[in-house]
PDB file of C-alpha atoms in Angstrom:
ATOM      1  CA  MET A  10      14.792  11.230  10.489  1.00 42.00           C
ATOM      2  CA  GLY A  11      18.019  12.138  12.284  1.00 45.00           C
ATOM      3  CA  GLN A  12      19.404  10.878  15.518  1.00 45.00           C
ATOM      4  CA  ASP A  13      18.773  13.080  18.565  1.00 45.00           C
ATOM      5  CA  SER A  14      22.294  13.807  19.734  1.00 40.00           C
ATOM      6  CA  THR A  15      21.031  14.761  23.188  1.00 40.00           C
ATOM      7  CA  HIS A  16      19.624  11.283  23.782  1.00 57.00           C
ATOM      8  CA  ASN A  17      21.635   9.477  26.436  1.00 66.00           C
ATOM      9  CA  ARG A  18      23.068   6.247  25.070  1.00 76.00           C
ATOM     10  CA  SER A  19      25.256   5.448  28.075  1.00 75.00           C
ATOM     11  CA  TYR A  20      23.734   1.949  28.243  1.00 77.00           C
ATOM     12  CA  PHE A  21      26.102   1.042  25.394  1.00 79.00           C
ATOM     13  CA  LEU A  22      29.071   1.560  27.730  1.00 75.00           C
ATOM     14  CA  ASN A  23      28.161  -1.607  29.625  1.00 81.00           C
ATOM     15  CA  ALA A  24      27.364  -3.642  26.514  1.00 88.00           C
ATOM     16  CA  GLY A  25      29.921  -6.198  25.408  1.00 91.00           C
ATOM     17  CA  GLU A  26      31.074  -6.659  21.825  1.00 93.00           C
ATOM     18  CA  GLU A  27      28.750  -9.637  21.361  1.00 95.00           C
ATOM     19  CA  GLU A  28      25.732  -7.597  22.466  1.00 95.00           C
ATOM     20  CA  LYS A  29      26.746  -4.726  20.188  1.00 95.00           C
ATOM     21  CA  SER A  30      27.056  -7.153  17.261  1.00 96.00           C
ATOM     22  CA  ILE A  31      23.662  -8.674  18.050  1.00 97.00           C
ATOM     23  CA  PHE A  32      22.139  -5.192  18.273  1.00 97.00           C
ATOM     24  CA  LEU A  33      23.573  -4.041  14.935  1.00 97.00           C
ATOM     25  CA  SER A  34      23.017  -7.298  13.045  1.00 98.00           C
ATOM     26  CA  THR A  35      19.382  -7.284  14.172  1.00 98.00           C
ATOM     27  CA  LEU A  36      18.974  -3.754  12.798  1.00 98.00           C
ATOM     28  CA  CYS A  37      20.678  -4.763   9.531  1.00 98.00           C
ATOM     29  CA  THR A  38      18.376  -7.756   9.161  1.00 98.00           C
ATOM     30  CA  LEU A  39      15.379  -5.511   9.811  1.00 98.00           C
ATOM     31  CA  ALA A  40      16.583  -3.074   7.136  1.00 96.00           C
ATOM     32  CA  ASN A  41      16.574  -5.981   4.688  1.00 94.00           C
ATOM     33  CA  ALA A  42      13.223  -7.409   5.869  1.00 92.00           C
ATOM     34  CA  ASP A  43      11.232  -5.616   3.179  1.00 83.00           C
ATOM     35  CA  GLY A  44      13.752  -6.592   0.480  1.00 86.00           C
ATOM     36  CA  LYS A  45      15.040  -3.026   0.047  1.00 86.00           C
ATOM     37  CA  ILE A  46      17.920  -1.447   1.938  1.00 92.00           C
ATOM     38  CA  LYS A  47      17.753   2.331   1.609  1.00 92.00           C
ATOM     39  CA  ASP A  48      20.555   4.830   2.141  1.00 94.00           C
ATOM     40  CA  SER A  49      18.640   6.379   5.042  1.00 93.00           C
ATOM     41  CA  GLU A  50      18.525   2.989   6.784  1.00 94.00           C
ATOM     42  CA  VAL A  51      22.252   2.413   6.268  1.00 95.00           C
ATOM     43  CA  ARG A  52      23.020   5.904   7.609  1.00 96.00           C
ATOM     44  CA  PHE A  53      20.853   5.236  10.677  1.00 96.00           C
ATOM     45  CA  ILE A  54      22.687   1.975  11.426  1.00 97.00           C
ATOM     46  CA  GLU A  55      26.155   3.402  10.744  1.00 97.00           C
ATOM     47  CA  SER A  56      25.447   6.397  12.988  1.00 95.00           C
ATOM     48  CA  LEU A  57      24.402   4.059  15.764  1.00 94.00           C
ATOM     49  CA  ALA A  58      27.510   1.904  15.256  1.00 95.00           C
ATOM     50  CA  ALA A  59      29.679   5.016  15.588  1.00 94.00           C
ATOM     51  CA  GLU A  60      27.971   5.857  18.891  1.00 91.00           C
ATOM     52  CA  MET A  61      28.659   2.290  20.016  1.00 91.00           C
ATOM     53  CA  GLN A  62      32.301   2.683  18.967  1.00 90.00           C
ATOM     54  CA  THR A  63      32.085  -0.343  16.721  1.00 93.00           C
ATOM     55  CA  GLU A  64      31.427  -1.039  13.051  1.00 93.00           C
ATOM     56  CA  VAL A  65      28.779  -2.573  10.850  1.00 96.00           C
ATOM     57  CA  LEU A  66      30.097  -5.726   9.222  1.00 95.00           C
ATOM     58  CA  PRO A  67      28.817  -6.474   5.674  1.00 94.00           C
ATOM     59  CA  GLN A  68      27.650  -9.959   6.696  1.00 96.00           C
ATOM     60  CA  PHE A  69      25.213  -8.391   9.198  1.00 96.00           C
ATOM     61  CA  PHE A  70      22.917  -7.597   6.264  1.00 95.00           C
ATOM     62  CA  LYS A  71      22.877 -11.282   5.289  1.00 94.00           C
ATOM     63  CA  TYR A  72      21.861 -12.770   8.652  1.00 96.00           C
ATOM     64  CA  SER A  73      18.601 -14.699   8.703  1.00 97.00           C
ATOM     65  CA  ALA A  74      15.715 -13.573  10.869  1.00 97.00           C
ATOM     66  CA  GLU A  75      15.914 -16.888  12.727  1.00 98.00           C
ATOM     67  CA  LEU A  76      19.579 -16.345  13.633  1.00 98.00           C
ATOM     68  CA  CYS A  77      18.841 -12.833  14.884  1.00 98.00           C
ATOM     69  CA  ILE A  78      15.937 -14.078  16.993  1.00 98.00           C
ATOM     70  CA  ARG A  79      18.163 -16.746  18.579  1.00 98.00           C
ATOM     71  CA  ASN A  80      20.945 -14.227  19.147  1.00 98.00           C
ATOM     72  CA  ALA A  81      18.600 -11.599  20.600  1.00 97.00           C
ATOM     73  CA  ALA A  82      17.769 -13.964  23.452  1.00 97.00           C
ATOM     74  CA  LYS A  83      21.402 -13.540  24.587  1.00 97.00           C
ATOM     75  CA  ILE A  84      20.810  -9.885  25.499  1.00 96.00           C
ATOM     76  CA  ARG A  85      20.423  -9.845  29.288  1.00 92.00           C
ATOM     77  CA  SER A  86      20.078  -6.121  29.962  1.00 93.00           C
ATOM     78  CA  ARG A  87      16.416  -5.088  30.020  1.00 96.00           C
ATOM     79  CA  ARG A  88      17.423  -1.522  29.117  1.00 95.00           C
ATOM     80  CA  LEU A  89      19.457  -2.680  26.114  1.00 95.00           C
ATOM     81  CA  ALA A  90      16.559  -4.907  25.023  1.00 97.00           C
ATOM     82  CA  LEU A  91      14.089  -2.008  25.224  1.00 97.00           C
ATOM     83  CA  GLU A  92      16.501   0.247  23.335  1.00 96.00           C
ATOM     84  CA  LEU A  93      16.844  -2.394  20.615  1.00 98.00           C
ATOM     85  CA  ILE A  94      13.073  -2.435  20.139  1.00 98.00           C
ATOM     86  CA  LYS A  95      13.038   1.390  20.078  1.00 98.00           C
ATOM     87  CA  ASP A  96      15.818   1.527  17.492  1.00 97.00           C
ATOM     88  CA  MET A  97      14.154  -1.207  15.428  1.00 98.00           C
ATOM     89  CA  LEU A  98      10.921   0.787  15.355  1.00 97.00           C
ATOM     90  CA  SER A  99      12.808   3.994  14.535  1.00 96.00           C
ATOM     91  CA  LEU A 100      14.597   2.221  11.696  1.00 97.00           C
ATOM     92  CA  ALA A 101      11.372   0.677  10.381  1.00 94.00           C
ATOM     93  CA  TYR A 102       9.820   4.150  10.122  1.00 91.00           C
ATOM     94  CA  THR A 103      12.956   5.711   8.559  1.00 87.00           C
ATOM     95  CA  ASP A 104      11.874   4.915   5.001  1.00 79.00           C
ATOM     96  CA  ASP A 105       8.233   5.919   5.621  1.00 79.00           C
ATOM     97  CA  GLU A 106       7.163   2.347   4.777  1.00 83.00           C
ATOM     98  CA  PHE A 107       6.428   0.109   7.763  1.00 90.00           C
ATOM     99  CA  SER A 108       5.951  -3.309   6.161  1.00 90.00           C
ATOM    100  CA  ASP A 109       4.222  -6.368   7.604  1.00 93.00           C
ATOM    101  CA  SER A 110       7.526  -8.264   7.471  1.00 94.00           C
ATOM    102  CA  GLU A 111       9.203  -5.541   9.536  1.00 95.00           C
ATOM    103  CA  GLY A 112       6.376  -5.617  12.085  1.00 95.00           C
ATOM    104  CA  GLN A 113       6.515  -9.399  12.379  1.00 97.00           C
ATOM    105  CA  PHE A 114      10.288  -9.364  12.826  1.00 98.00           C
ATOM    106  CA  ILE A 115      10.084  -6.697  15.542  1.00 98.00           C
ATOM    107  CA  CYS A 116       7.428  -8.724  17.392  1.00 98.00           C
ATOM    108  CA  SER A 117       9.555 -11.886  17.122  1.00 98.00           C
ATOM    109  CA  ILE A 118      12.591 -10.072  18.524  1.00 99.00           C
ATOM    110  CA  GLY A 119      10.383  -8.657  21.290  1.00 98.00           C
ATOM    111  CA  ASP A 120       9.268 -12.191  22.170  1.00 98.00           C
ATOM    112  CA  ALA A 121      12.890 -13.386  22.265  1.00 98.00           C
ATOM    113  CA  LEU A 122      13.745 -10.481  24.580  1.00 98.00           C
ATOM    114  CA  ASN A 123      10.706 -11.169  26.819  1.00 98.00           C
ATOM    115  CA  ILE A 124       9.271  -7.740  26.105  1.00 98.00           C
ATOM    116  CA  GLU A 125       5.535  -7.551  26.574  1.00 98.00           C
ATOM    117  CA  PRO A 126       3.427  -6.619  23.516  1.00 98.00           C
ATOM    118  CA  GLN A 127       1.971  -3.692  25.489  1.00 98.00           C
ATOM    119  CA  LYS A 128       5.488  -2.355  26.098  1.00 98.00           C
ATOM    120  CA  ILE A 129       6.286  -2.650  22.373  1.00 98.00           C
ATOM    121  CA  GLY A 130       3.092  -0.686  21.702  1.00 98.00           C
ATOM    122  CA  GLN A 131       4.177   2.027  24.150  1.00 98.00           C
ATOM    123  CA  ILE A 132       7.594   2.269  22.528  1.00 98.00           C
ATOM    124  CA  SER A 133       6.012   2.387  19.066  1.00 97.00           C
ATOM    125  CA  SER A 134       3.747   5.261  20.117  1.00 97.00           C
ATOM    126  CA  TRP A 135       6.741   7.112  21.560  1.00 97.00           C
ATOM    127  CA  VAL A 136       8.727   6.632  18.338  1.00 96.00           C
ATOM    128  CA  ILE A 137       5.827   7.872  16.200  1.00 95.00           C
ATOM    129  CA  ASP A 138       5.319  10.902  18.458  1.00 96.00           C
ATOM    130  CA  ARG A 139       9.037  11.667  18.236  1.00 95.00           C
ATOM    131  CA  ILE A 140       8.964  11.456  14.429  1.00 93.00           C
ATOM    132  CA  ILE A 141       6.026  13.877  14.353  1.00 94.00           C
ATOM    133  CA  TRP A 142       7.882  16.297  16.628  1.00 96.00           C
ATOM    134  CA  LEU A 143      11.006  16.128  14.471  1.00 93.00           C
ATOM    135  CA  GLU A 144       8.964  16.708  11.312  1.00 92.00           C
ATOM    136  CA  GLN A 145       7.231  19.689  12.933  1.00 94.00           C
ATOM    137  CA  GLU A 146      10.621  21.033  13.996  1.00 95.00           C
ATOM    138  CA  ALA A 147      11.853  20.765  10.401  1.00 93.00           C
ATOM    139  CA  LEU A 148       8.816  22.699   9.163  1.00 95.00           C
ATOM    140  CA  ILE A 149       9.060  25.375  11.831  1.00 95.00           C
ATOM    141  CA  PHE A 150      12.762  25.940  11.305  1.00 94.00           C
ATOM    142  CA  GLU A 151      12.501  25.537   7.523  1.00 91.00           C
ATOM    143  CA  GLU A 152      14.815  22.560   7.331  1.00 82.00           C
ATOM    144  CA  THR A 153      14.739  20.169   4.403  1.00 72.00           C
ATOM    145  CA  ALA A 154      14.939  16.430   4.921  1.00 55.00           C
ATOM    146  CA  ASN A 155      17.464  14.482   2.876  1.00 53.00           C
ATOM    147  CA  ARG A 156      15.805  11.164   2.104  1.00 47.00           C
ATOM    148  CA  GLY A 157      18.280   8.802   0.502  1.00 49.00           C
ATOM    149  CA  GLY A 158      18.052   6.527  -2.471  1.00 49.00           C
ATOM    150  CA  GLU A 159      17.804   2.808  -2.347  1.00 50.00           C
ATOM    151  CA  HIS A 160      20.453   0.104  -2.265  1.00 51.00           C
ATOM    152  CA  GLY A 161      19.945  -3.177  -4.038  1.00 48.00           C
ATOM    153  CA  LYS A 162      19.007  -6.131  -1.895  1.00 46.00           C
ATOM    154  CA  ASN A 163      22.085  -7.727  -0.325  1.00 45.00           C
TER     155      ASN A 163
END
């Protein structure tokens, strides 16, 4: 699943470096939640980091879920918090395997960000609908998806 380059990510302009690090480290921890970090997940995170004009640090993949949950509570912007949940859900679906551990981690981050479970459900539905649209687009326009291999657990 590719990034939609027309999606407005201007909310990153007001995010500080700490918030950007929290955002990316949370995504990295999610990528590792099922014990497998796939190339497609790394590409997703690196693409997002480039949009944020920052980089993914190797230690981000080694953060504990507990640390990420504590750090997530530092995000004050509701929009940034909602976007984090959206990007977490997008990342979780990137490898076509949404694991229980990924779902639990997303819910825990949502709790830390004070995002209502119903709102997480709405965002999840939106992400799934978007994936379906992108897959239909690929079929209609005869595009082939490049699903990456798998990295070893970090």
